[in-house]
Coordinates of C-alpha atoms and ligand atoms in Angstrom, one line a residue:
M1001 CA 62.7 7.1 -24.5
T1002 CA 63.6 3.7 -23.9
N1003 CA 61.3 2.3 -26.8
Q1004 CA 63.4 3.3 -29.0
F1005 CA 66.0 1.1 -28.1
A1006 CA 66.8 -2.8 -28.6
T1007 CA 68.0 -2.9 -25.1
T1008 CA 69.3 -0.9 -22.3
I1009 CA 72.1 -1.0 -20.1
C1010 CA 73.3 0.4 -16.9
C1011 CA 76.8 0.4 -15.5
I1012 CA 77.2 0.7 -11.6
G1013 CA 80.4 2.8 -11.1
A1014 CA 81.7 5.6 -13.6
G1015 CA 85.1 4.6 -12.8
Y1016 CA 88.4 4.3 -14.9
V1017 CA 86.6 1.2 -15.9
G1018 CA 82.9 1.5 -16.0
G1019 CA 82.9 5.1 -17.9
P1020 CA 85.3 4.1 -20.8
T1021 CA 83.7 0.3 -21.2
C1022 CA 80.1 1.4 -21.5
S1023 CA 80.7 4.6 -23.9
I1024 CA 82.2 2.0 -26.4
I1025 CA 79.0 0.0 -26.1
A1026 CA 77.2 3.0 -26.5
D1027 CA 79.5 4.1 -29.4
K1028 CA 79.5 1.1 -31.2
C1029 CA 76.1 -0.1 -30.5
H1030 CA 73.4 3.0 -31.1
D1031 CA 70.5 0.8 -30.6
V1032 CA 71.3 0.3 -27.5
L1033 CA 70.6 2.8 -24.3
V1034 CA 73.4 3.3 -21.8
Y1035 CA 73.5 4.5 -18.3
I1036 CA 76.5 4.9 -16.5
V1037 CA 75.7 5.9 -12.9
D1038 CA 77.7 6.4 -10.1
I1039 CA 77.0 7.3 -6.2
D1040 CA 79.5 10.1 -6.6
Q1041 CA 77.8 13.3 -7.8
T1042 CA 81.1 15.3 -8.0
R1043 CA 82.0 12.3 -10.8
I1044 CA 79.0 12.4 -12.7
D1045 CA 79.3 16.2 -12.9
Q1046 CA 82.6 15.8 -14.4
W1047 CA 81.0 12.7 -16.9
N1048 CA 78.7 15.4 -17.7
S1049 CA 81.3 18.2 -18.4
D1050 CA 84.0 19.5 -20.7
K1051 CA 86.7 18.0 -18.4
L1052 CA 86.2 13.9 -17.6
P1053 CA 86.9 12.6 -14.5
I1054 CA 89.8 10.5 -16.4
Y1055 CA 92.5 11.3 -18.8
E1056 CA 92.6 8.1 -21.7
P1057 CA 93.6 9.3 -25.3
G1058 CA 90.3 9.0 -27.3
L1059 CA 87.8 9.0 -24.5
D1060 CA 86.9 13.1 -25.0
D1061 CA 85.7 12.4 -28.8
I1062 CA 83.6 9.2 -27.6
V1063 CA 82.0 10.5 -24.8
K1064 CA 81.2 13.9 -26.8
R1065 CA 79.9 12.0 -29.9
R1066 CA 77.5 9.8 -27.8
R1067 CA 76.2 12.0 -24.7
G1068 CA 72.6 12.7 -24.5
L1069 CA 72.0 10.2 -27.6
N1070 CA 72.4 7.1 -26.3
L1071 CA 74.7 7.9 -23.4
F1072 CA 73.5 9.1 -20.0
F1073 CA 75.6 10.0 -17.0
T1074 CA 73.3 10.2 -13.7
T1075 CA 73.3 9.7 -10.0
D1076 CA 70.0 8.3 -10.1
V1077 CA 70.6 4.7 -9.8
D1078 CA 67.5 3.3 -9.3
T1079 CA 65.8 4.8 -12.3
A1080 CA 68.7 3.5 -14.4
I1081 CA 68.7 0.0 -12.8
N1082 CA 65.3 -0.2 -13.4
K1083 CA 64.7 0.7 -17.4
S1084 CA 68.0 -2.0 -18.1
D1085 CA 68.3 -5.5 -19.3
I1086 CA 71.8 -5.7 -18.6
I1087 CA 73.1 -4.6 -15.3
F1088 CA 77.1 -4.1 -15.0
V1089 CA 78.9 -4.1 -11.7
S1090 CA 81.6 -1.9 -12.0
V1091 CA 82.4 -0.7 -8.8
N1092 CA 85.7 -0.5 -6.6
T1093 CA 87.4 -3.5 -5.0
P1094 CA 90.3 -1.7 -3.3
T1095 CA 92.6 -4.2 -0.6
K1096 CA 91.1 -4.2 2.9
K1097 CA 92.2 -1.8 5.3
S1098 CA 90.7 -3.7 8.5
G1099 CA 89.2 -6.3 9.6
I1100 CA 89.4 -10.2 8.8
G1101 CA 92.0 -10.0 5.8
A1102 CA 93.2 -6.5 6.0
G1103 CA 96.0 -5.8 3.8
M1104 CA 95.5 -8.6 1.2
A1105 CA 91.8 -9.8 0.6
A1106 CA 89.7 -7.5 -1.8
D1107 CA 87.1 -5.4 0.2
L1108 CA 84.1 -6.5 -1.7
K1109 CA 81.3 -3.4 0.5
Y1110 CA 81.1 -1.7 -2.7
I1111 CA 80.0 -5.0 -4.7
E1112 CA 77.7 -5.7 -1.9
S1113 CA 76.3 -2.7 -1.5
A1114 CA 75.5 -2.2 -5.2
T1115 CA 74.1 -5.7 -5.2
R1116 CA 71.5 -5.1 -2.5
R1117 CA 70.5 -1.7 -4.2
L1118 CA 70.1 -4.0 -7.2
A1119 CA 68.0 -6.8 -5.4
Q1120 CA 65.7 -3.9 -4.0
V1121 CA 64.5 -1.8 -6.3
A1122 CA 64.4 -4.2 -9.8
Q1123 CA 60.9 -4.7 -10.6
S1124 CA 61.9 -7.1 -13.2
S1125 CA 64.6 -9.6 -14.4
K1126 CA 67.9 -8.7 -15.5
I1127 CA 71.3 -10.2 -16.5
V1128 CA 73.8 -8.8 -13.8
V1129 CA 78.0 -8.5 -15.1
E1130 CA 80.6 -8.5 -12.7
K1131 CA 82.6 -6.6 -14.4
S1132 CA 84.7 -5.3 -11.3
T1133 CA 87.7 -7.9 -10.7
V1134 CA 87.1 -10.0 -7.4
P1135 CA 87.9 -12.8 -5.6
C1136 CA 86.9 -16.6 -6.8
K1137 CA 83.1 -17.3 -6.2
T1138 CA 81.9 -13.8 -5.5
A1139 CA 79.6 -14.4 -8.3
E1140 CA 78.0 -17.1 -6.0
S1141 CA 77.7 -14.3 -2.9
M1142 CA 76.0 -12.1 -5.5
R1143 CA 73.4 -14.2 -6.4
A1144 CA 72.9 -15.4 -2.8
I1145 CA 72.3 -11.3 -1.9
L1146 CA 69.8 -11.1 -5.1
E1147 CA 67.6 -14.1 -4.3
S1148 CA 67.1 -13.3 -0.9
N1149 CA 66.3 -9.7 -1.3
S1150 CA 64.1 -9.4 -4.2
K1151 CA 61.1 -9.6 -5.6
P1152 CA 59.6 -12.9 -5.7
G1153 CA 59.6 -14.4 -9.5
L1154 CA 62.4 -12.2 -10.8
R1155 CA 65.5 -13.8 -12.4
F1156 CA 69.1 -13.0 -12.3
D1157 CA 71.5 -14.5 -14.2
I1158 CA 75.4 -13.5 -13.2
L1159 CA 78.0 -13.4 -15.6
S1160 CA 81.4 -12.7 -14.7
N1161 CA 83.3 -10.4 -17.7
P1162 CA 86.5 -9.1 -16.1
E1163 CA 88.2 -6.6 -18.1
F1164 CA 91.5 -6.3 -19.1
L1165 CA 91.7 -2.9 -19.9
A1166 CA 95.3 -0.9 -19.3
E1167 CA 95.3 2.4 -18.7
G1168 CA 96.8 5.0 -21.1
T1169 CA 95.7 2.6 -24.0
A1170 CA 92.1 2.0 -22.6
I1171 CA 90.1 2.7 -25.6
Q1172 CA 92.5 0.6 -28.2
D1173 CA 92.3 -2.1 -25.7
L1174 CA 88.4 -2.0 -25.7
L1175 CA 88.4 -1.6 -29.1
N1176 CA 90.5 -4.3 -30.2
P1177 CA 90.6 -6.6 -27.2
D1178 CA 92.9 -9.7 -27.0
R1179 CA 90.1 -11.6 -26.0
V1180 CA 86.4 -10.7 -24.2
L1181 CA 86.0 -13.2 -21.0
I1182 CA 82.6 -14.6 -20.1
G1183 CA 81.9 -16.8 -17.8
S1184 CA 78.5 -18.2 -16.7
L1185 CA 76.8 -21.2 -14.7
Q1186 CA 76.8 -24.0 -17.3
T1187 CA 72.7 -24.2 -17.1
P1188 CA 70.5 -23.6 -19.7
E1189 CA 69.4 -19.9 -18.2
G1190 CA 73.5 -19.5 -17.7
K1191 CA 74.4 -20.4 -21.1
K1192 CA 71.8 -18.2 -22.8
A1193 CA 72.9 -15.1 -20.8
Q1194 CA 76.0 -15.8 -21.7
A1195 CA 75.5 -15.5 -25.4
T1196 CA 73.3 -12.3 -25.0
L1197 CA 76.5 -10.5 -23.5
A1198 CA 78.2 -12.5 -26.3
D1199 CA 76.0 -11.0 -29.1
L1200 CA 76.6 -7.6 -27.7
Y1201 CA 80.4 -7.6 -28.0
A1202 CA 80.4 -9.3 -31.1
R1203 CA 79.2 -5.9 -32.9
W1204 CA 82.4 -5.2 -32.9
V1205 CA 84.4 -7.7 -31.2
P1206 CA 85.7 -10.8 -33.7
R1207 CA 83.3 -14.2 -32.3
E1208 CA 87.0 -15.8 -32.1
K1209 CA 88.1 -13.4 -29.7
I1210 CA 84.7 -13.8 -27.5
I1211 CA 85.7 -17.1 -24.9
T1212 CA 83.3 -18.8 -22.7
M1213 CA 83.7 -20.4 -19.6
N1214 CA 82.3 -21.5 -16.9
L1215 CA 82.0 -18.5 -13.9
W1216 CA 84.8 -19.6 -11.5
S1217 CA 87.7 -20.1 -14.0
S1218 CA 86.6 -16.9 -15.7
E1219 CA 86.9 -15.0 -11.8
L1220 CA 90.3 -16.7 -11.6
S1221 CA 91.8 -16.1 -14.8
K1222 CA 91.6 -12.1 -14.0
L1223 CA 93.6 -12.7 -11.1
A1224 CA 95.9 -14.9 -12.6
A1225 CA 96.5 -12.5 -16.0
N1226 CA 97.4 -9.7 -14.0
A1227 CA 99.9 -12.1 -11.3
M1228 CA 101.4 -13.0 -14.5
L1229 CA 101.9 -9.8 -15.9
A1230 CA 103.3 -8.4 -12.7
Q1231 CA 105.6 -11.5 -12.3
R1232 CA 107.6 -10.7 -15.2
I1233 CA 108.1 -7.0 -14.7
S1234 CA 109.3 -8.3 -10.8
S1235 CA 111.6 -10.8 -12.9
V1236 CA 113.0 -8.1 -15.1
N1237 CA 113.4 -5.7 -12.2
A1238 CA 115.3 -8.5 -10.2
L1239 CA 117.5 -9.1 -13.1
S1240 CA 118.0 -5.5 -13.1
A1241 CA 119.7 -5.3 -9.4
L1242 CA 121.9 -8.2 -10.8
C1243 CA 122.9 -6.0 -13.4
E1244 CA 123.9 -3.0 -11.8
A1245 CA 126.1 -5.2 -9.6
T1246 CA 127.9 -7.0 -12.5
G1247 CA 127.7 -4.5 -15.2
A1248 CA 125.4 -6.2 -17.5
D1249 CA 122.9 -3.9 -19.0
I1250 CA 119.0 -4.6 -18.2
D1251 CA 117.9 -3.5 -21.5
E1252 CA 120.2 -6.1 -23.3
V1253 CA 119.2 -8.6 -21.4
A1254 CA 115.5 -7.8 -21.5
Y1255 CA 116.0 -7.7 -25.4
A1256 CA 117.9 -11.1 -25.7
V1257 CA 115.6 -12.8 -23.5
G1258 CA 112.4 -11.5 -25.0
K1259 CA 113.8 -12.6 -28.8
D1260 CA 112.7 -16.3 -27.8
T1261 CA 109.2 -16.4 -28.9
R1262 CA 107.9 -19.0 -25.8
I1263 CA 108.9 -15.4 -23.6
G1264 CA 107.8 -12.6 -26.0
S1265 CA 109.2 -8.9 -25.8
K1266 CA 106.2 -7.6 -24.2
F1267 CA 106.4 -6.2 -20.2
L1268 CA 109.9 -6.6 -19.9
K1269 CA 110.8 -3.2 -19.4
A1270 CA 112.6 -2.5 -15.6
S1271 CA 111.4 0.3 -14.0
V1272 CA 111.1 2.3 -10.6
G1273 CA 108.8 -0.8 -9.8
F1274 CA 105.0 -1.1 -11.1
G1275 CA 102.4 0.9 -9.9
G1276 CA 98.6 1.3 -10.8
S1277 CA 95.2 0.6 -8.8
C1278 CA 95.5 -3.4 -9.9
F1279 CA 98.1 -5.6 -9.8
Q1280 CA 99.3 -5.3 -6.2
K1281 CA 95.8 -5.4 -5.2
D1282 CA 95.3 -9.0 -7.3
I1283 CA 98.4 -10.4 -6.6
L1284 CA 97.6 -9.8 -2.6
N1285 CA 93.8 -10.8 -3.4
L1286 CA 95.1 -14.0 -4.9
V1287 CA 97.5 -14.9 -2.0
Y1288 CA 94.5 -14.4 0.3
L1289 CA 92.7 -17.1 -2.1
C1290 CA 95.6 -19.5 -1.8
E1291 CA 96.5 -18.5 2.1
S1292 CA 92.8 -19.2 2.9
L1293 CA 93.1 -22.5 0.9
N1294 CA 95.5 -23.8 2.8
L1295 CA 98.1 -23.7 -0.1
H1296 CA 100.7 -21.6 1.5
E1297 CA 103.4 -22.4 -0.9
A1298 CA 102.0 -21.1 -3.8
A1299 CA 100.8 -17.9 -1.9
D1300 CA 104.3 -17.2 -0.8
Y1301 CA 105.2 -17.5 -4.2
W1302 CA 102.7 -14.9 -5.8
R1303 CA 103.6 -13.1 -2.6
Q1304 CA 107.4 -12.4 -3.7
V1305 CA 106.1 -10.8 -6.5
I1306 CA 105.2 -7.6 -4.5
T1307 CA 108.3 -8.2 -2.3
I1308 CA 110.5 -7.6 -5.4
N1309 CA 108.4 -4.8 -6.4
E1310 CA 109.2 -3.4 -2.9
Y1311 CA 112.6 -4.1 -2.9
Q1312 CA 113.4 -2.4 -6.5
K1313 CA 111.3 1.2 -5.3
K1314 CA 113.5 0.8 -1.8
R1315 CA 116.9 0.0 -4.5
F1316 CA 116.3 3.2 -6.2
I1317 CA 115.8 5.3 -3.4
Q1318 CA 118.8 4.3 -2.0
R1319 CA 120.6 4.8 -5.3
I1320 CA 119.6 8.4 -5.3
V1321 CA 120.6 9.0 -1.7
K1322 CA 124.0 7.1 -2.2
S1323 CA 124.9 9.1 -5.3
L1324 CA 124.0 13.0 -3.7
F1325 CA 126.9 12.1 -1.3
N1326 CA 125.1 10.1 1.1
T1327 CA 122.4 12.9 2.0
V1328 CA 119.5 14.7 0.8
T1329 CA 118.5 16.6 3.5
N1330 CA 118.0 20.6 1.8
K1331 CA 119.1 19.6 -1.5
S1332 CA 116.2 20.2 -4.1
I1333 CA 115.5 17.7 -6.3
A1334 CA 112.6 17.6 -9.3
I1335 CA 110.6 14.6 -10.1
L1336 CA 109.6 14.3 -13.5
G1337 CA 106.3 12.0 -13.7
F1338 CA 103.6 11.5 -10.8
A1339 CA 101.3 9.0 -12.9
F1340 CA 101.7 5.3 -12.0
K1341 CA 102.6 5.2 -15.5
K1342 CA 102.2 7.4 -19.0
N1343 CA 98.8 8.8 -20.3
T1344 CA 97.2 8.4 -17.3
G1345 CA 96.4 11.0 -15.2
D1346 CA 95.9 8.3 -12.6
T1347 CA 98.7 8.6 -9.4
R1348 CA 97.0 4.9 -7.6
E1349 CA 100.3 2.8 -5.8
S1350 CA 102.6 5.1 -8.3
A1351 CA 106.2 4.5 -7.6
A1352 CA 106.6 8.2 -7.1
I1353 CA 104.7 8.6 -4.0
S1354 CA 106.8 6.6 -2.1
L1355 CA 109.9 7.9 -3.7
I1356 CA 108.6 11.7 -2.5
K1357 CA 107.4 10.6 1.0
Y1358 CA 110.9 9.2 1.7
L1359 CA 112.5 12.8 0.2
I1360 CA 110.1 14.8 2.2
E1361 CA 110.8 12.7 5.4
E1362 CA 114.7 13.4 4.7
Q1363 CA 113.6 17.3 4.6
A1364 CA 114.6 17.3 0.9
Q1365 CA 113.0 20.6 -1.0
V1366 CA 110.6 18.8 -4.1
H1367 CA 109.6 20.1 -7.5
I1368 CA 107.4 17.9 -8.9
Y1369 CA 106.0 18.1 -12.7
D1370 CA 103.8 15.6 -14.6
P1371 CA 101.9 16.6 -17.9
K1372 CA 98.2 15.1 -16.3
V1373 CA 98.3 15.1 -13.1
E1374 CA 96.5 17.9 -11.1
E1375 CA 98.3 19.8 -8.0
E1376 CA 95.4 19.1 -5.7
Q1377 CA 95.7 15.0 -6.8
I1378 CA 99.7 15.2 -6.1
F1379 CA 99.3 17.1 -2.9
F1380 CA 96.3 14.7 -1.3
D1381 CA 98.6 11.8 -2.5
L1382 CA 101.0 12.8 -0.2
I1383 CA 99.1 14.2 2.9
E1384 CA 96.4 11.3 2.5
P1385 CA 94.1 13.2 4.6
G1386 CA 92.3 11.3 7.2
V1387 CA 95.1 8.3 7.4
Y1388 CA 97.4 10.2 9.6
S1389 CA 96.6 11.5 13.5
N1390 CA 99.1 14.6 12.9
E1391 CA 98.0 15.3 9.9
N1392 CA 98.1 18.9 10.5
Q1393 CA 101.9 18.1 11.1
V1394 CA 102.3 16.2 7.7
L1395 CA 100.4 18.9 5.9
H1396 CA 102.6 21.5 7.0
K1397 CA 105.7 20.0 6.1
V1398 CA 104.6 18.6 2.5
K1399 CA 103.2 22.2 1.8
K1400 CA 106.8 23.6 3.1
L1401 CA 108.8 21.0 1.0
V1402 CA 106.5 20.1 -1.9
K1403 CA 106.3 22.8 -4.9
V1404 CA 104.3 21.4 -8.2
H1405 CA 105.3 22.9 -11.6
K1406 CA 103.6 23.7 -14.9
D1407 CA 106.5 22.4 -16.8
A1408 CA 109.6 20.6 -16.8
Y1409 CA 112.2 23.6 -16.9
S1410 CA 110.3 25.5 -14.4
A1411 CA 110.7 22.1 -11.9
T1412 CA 114.0 21.5 -12.7
L1413 CA 115.6 25.2 -12.1
N1414 CA 118.1 25.1 -9.5
T1415 CA 117.5 21.5 -8.3
D1416 CA 120.8 19.1 -7.7
A1417 CA 118.7 16.3 -9.4
L1418 CA 116.2 15.1 -11.6
V1419 CA 114.8 11.7 -10.6
V1420 CA 112.3 10.4 -13.9
C1421 CA 109.5 8.4 -12.7
T1422 CA 106.8 7.9 -15.6
E1423 CA 107.7 7.3 -18.7
W1424 CA 105.8 10.3 -20.5
D1425 CA 106.9 10.7 -24.1
E1426 CA 108.0 14.8 -23.8
F1427 CA 110.4 13.9 -21.4
T1428 CA 112.7 12.5 -24.4
N1429 CA 112.5 15.6 -25.8
L1430 CA 113.4 18.0 -23.5
D1431 CA 116.2 20.3 -23.9
Y1432 CA 118.6 18.8 -21.8
Q1433 CA 121.5 21.3 -22.1
K1434 CA 119.4 23.8 -20.9
I1435 CA 118.1 22.1 -18.3
Y1436 CA 122.0 21.3 -17.1
N1437 CA 122.7 25.2 -17.2
Q1438 CA 120.3 25.9 -14.8
M1439 CA 120.8 23.2 -12.3
R1440 CA 123.2 23.2 -9.1
K1441 CA 126.4 21.6 -10.4
P1442 CA 127.3 18.7 -9.8
A1443 CA 123.9 18.2 -11.3
F1444 CA 122.5 14.4 -11.6
V1445 CA 119.9 12.2 -14.0
F1446 CA 118.3 9.7 -12.3
D1447 CA 116.5 7.7 -14.7
G1448 CA 113.7 5.3 -13.2
R1449 CA 112.0 4.4 -16.5
L1450 CA 115.3 3.7 -18.8
I1451 CA 113.7 6.5 -21.4
L1452 CA 116.8 9.2 -21.5
N1453 CA 120.0 8.8 -24.1
S1454 CA 122.3 8.2 -21.3
D1455 CA 125.5 9.3 -23.1
K1456 CA 123.9 12.3 -24.6
L1457 CA 123.3 13.5 -20.9
R1458 CA 126.8 12.6 -19.8
K1459 CA 128.2 14.6 -22.7
I1460 CA 126.5 17.6 -21.2
G1461 CA 128.1 17.1 -17.9
F1462 CA 125.2 15.0 -16.3
N1463 CA 126.1 12.5 -13.5
V1464 CA 123.6 9.9 -15.1
E1465 CA 122.0 7.0 -12.8
V1466 CA 120.0 4.3 -14.6
I1467 CA 117.8 1.4 -13.3
G1468 CA 119.5 -1.8 -14.3
K1469 CA 122.9 0.0 -15.6
V1470 CA 126.0 1.3 -14.6
A1471 CA 127.9 4.1 -15.1
G1472 CA 131.0 3.0 -16.4
P1473 CA 132.8 -0.3 -17.1
V1474 CA 133.1 -2.4 -14.0
T1475 CA 136.2 -4.1 -13.1
V1476 CA 136.1 -7.1 -11.6
E1477 CA 138.9 -7.8 -9.1
N1478 CA 139.8 -11.5 -8.5
Ligands
LIG2668 N1 91.4 0.8 -13.4 C1 91.5 -0.3 -14.6 O1 92.6 -0.2 -15.2 C2 91.1 -1.7 -14.2 C3 91.2 -2.5 -15.1 C4 90.3 -3.8 -14.9 C5 90.0 -3.8 -14.1 N2 89.8 -2.9 -13.1 C6 88.4 -3.4 -11.8 O2 87.3 -2.9 -12.3 C7 86.8 -2.1 -10.8 C8 86.6 -1.1 -11.0 O3 87.9 0.0 -11.1 P1 88.1 1.3 -11.3 O4 89.4 1.8 -11.5 O5 87.1 1.6 -12.7 O6 87.4 2.1 -10.1 P2 87.1 3.5 -9.5 O7 87.2 3.8 -8.2 O8 87.6 4.1 -10.7 O9 85.6 3.7 -10.1 C9 84.7 3.0 -8.9 C10 83.6 3.5 -8.5 O10 82.2 2.9 -8.4 C11 81.5 4.0 -7.4 N3 80.3 3.3 -6.9 C12 81.2 2.4 -5.6 N4 80.0 2.1 -4.9 C13 79.0 2.0 -5.8 C14 77.7 2.0 -5.6 N5 77.1 1.1 -4.6 N6 77.1 2.6 -6.5 C15 77.2 3.4 -7.2 N7 78.5 3.6 -7.6 C16 79.1 2.9 -6.7 C17 82.7 4.8 -7.1 O11 81.8 5.9 -6.6 C18 83.5 4.7 -8.2 O12 83.3 6.1 -8.8 C19 88.2 -2.7 -9.9 O13 87.2 -4.3 -9.5 C20 89.3 -2.9 -10.4 O14 89.9 -4.1 -10.4 C21 90.0 -2.0 -13.0
LIG2669 O1 107.2 -3.7 -18.7 C1 106.7 -3.4 -17.9 C2 105.4 -3.2 -17.8 C3 104.4 -2.0 -17.1 N1 105.4 -2.1 -16.5 C4 104.7 -0.7 -15.2 O2 103.6 -1.5 -14.6 C5 102.5 -1.1 -14.1 C6 101.1 -1.5 -14.6 O3 100.8 -1.2 -16.3 P1 100.0 -1.5 -17.2 O4 99.6 -2.7 -16.9 O5 100.5 -1.5 -18.6 O6 99.1 -0.7 -16.7 P2 97.5 -1.0 -15.9 O7 96.4 -0.2 -16.0 O8 97.8 -0.8 -14.5 O9 97.3 -2.5 -16.5 C7 97.1 -3.8 -15.9 O10 96.1 -3.8 -15.0 C8 94.7 -3.6 -15.1 C9 94.0 -3.7 -14.1 O11 93.5 -5.2 -13.5 C10 94.4 -5.0 -16.2 O12 93.1 -4.7 -16.6 C11 95.6 -4.6 -17.4 O13 95.1 -5.7 -18.2 C12 96.8 -5.0 -16.7 O14 97.9 -4.9 -17.9 C13 102.6 0.4 -14.5 O15 103.6 1.2 -13.4 C14 104.0 0.2 -15.7 O16 104.9 1.2 -15.9 C15 106.5 -1.7 -15.9 O17 107.6 -1.4 -15.2 N2 107.2 -2.6 -17.1

């Protein structure tokens, strides 16, 4: 089968990045054979089924169009590696949980095991593309592992090609990226490999958007981009605290600030705090890098981005409790949205999780609705199997206090408050009069995403609390 294709690619890691990224390559380059491999059989079975393991607008059509033609999902990692000329390594790089650098450094064990496997089974030279987000100089470690464990005479050219897609818009981001970054060693062989990957992307990305540079700059650019994006959110969230204290309105302030073309209007939406699998992990990774290079002031600067994010989540919880007459015990609270942002079913580091855990701790009844997150995932995130020594107690408590609903009306029935945690479009179009009628009184709305029409809700009778805004005019005493 391989012979009819110009190139064969293997992507190690069939996750949020490997799946969409390499499906797009298969869709854009019909003469390229693409294997997406994983050690997780369930995940691969899902990729081969009608219900893909991740929800991403537009992804289903692409996978269904190419699967079985030039796109294959398999757990047969070794065969796929051997048939391929280019290997993308797109495995997870979570924050380390124990050992040196615990809580900060990226855990590179999955990168290392994928690299070792590659070294062991490769029968021919390969271009190896580091797609995962990794600390600076990881490519050097990969090279050392490959060179000392592979068959003599084989060549491995390692490229850094970090991914900048955001979940929920992954397909659009991949089809029309702001840039594609390819880092390589500045040797003739490194540059040749870089040109091969650039030619592949050039099949659908304009050449001027394909940037080439040295390996270490490319690796660091990924961490830098995420740190600067998250820093904007923490900046606007820090200002939202000031708005609540002064009577300024964070949407108005962000609008005014963003009109300055040097600042720009994107990524200035105040919120209940950023979530997702990347921002916190990558900033911690950057902080660790600074610390290990004795750049303590630089480390402190970036650490503060996370401190403000934690502060924002805590402030929101405190505001809810304070508004609900200083106690949520035995109160019934509806949570609208569990994903870390709209248009994804991903819940990693979602701000909703810490909020709900607090409510459970305080013995509140919690009713959750999210359009795309499965009930099983919600309970998994709240119970965290394997983490607590008193797991049975946690399980019992969560099962007793939490109910997952199929729609927002069912979730809000007979509740004291509703809390918007994710900015799903459908939450702006709900029949809030109907919701108000079926809630206990006084009925509260806490908008952690600034997506609802507060004036309209107040007219209905709700008490409305919005991040970065005060309920009414503030009198300043002299
Ligand atoms: N999620 C995003 O939006 C995003 C965007 C840009 C970059 N990234 C980065 O991309 C990388 C992957 O992220 P993700 O969200 O796709 O992770 P993920 O957890 O969804 O997927 C990683 C997959 O790799 C598999 N895997 C681990 N070790 C393996 C091995 N040795 N052989 C085969 N498969 C193996 C896991 O089973 C898992 O299915 C991370 O470094 C992340 O920081 C993520
Ligand atoms: O103005 C904003 C923008 C975002 N968020 C929140 O920030 C988090 C992250 O959002 P976003 O960046 O859109 O999604 P991710 O999928 O986490 O994407 C980020 O992380 C990826 C993984 O590294 C990178 O590839 C992307 O470029 C980078 O945007 C979410 O909780 C959002 O709700 C805000 O609170 N306010």
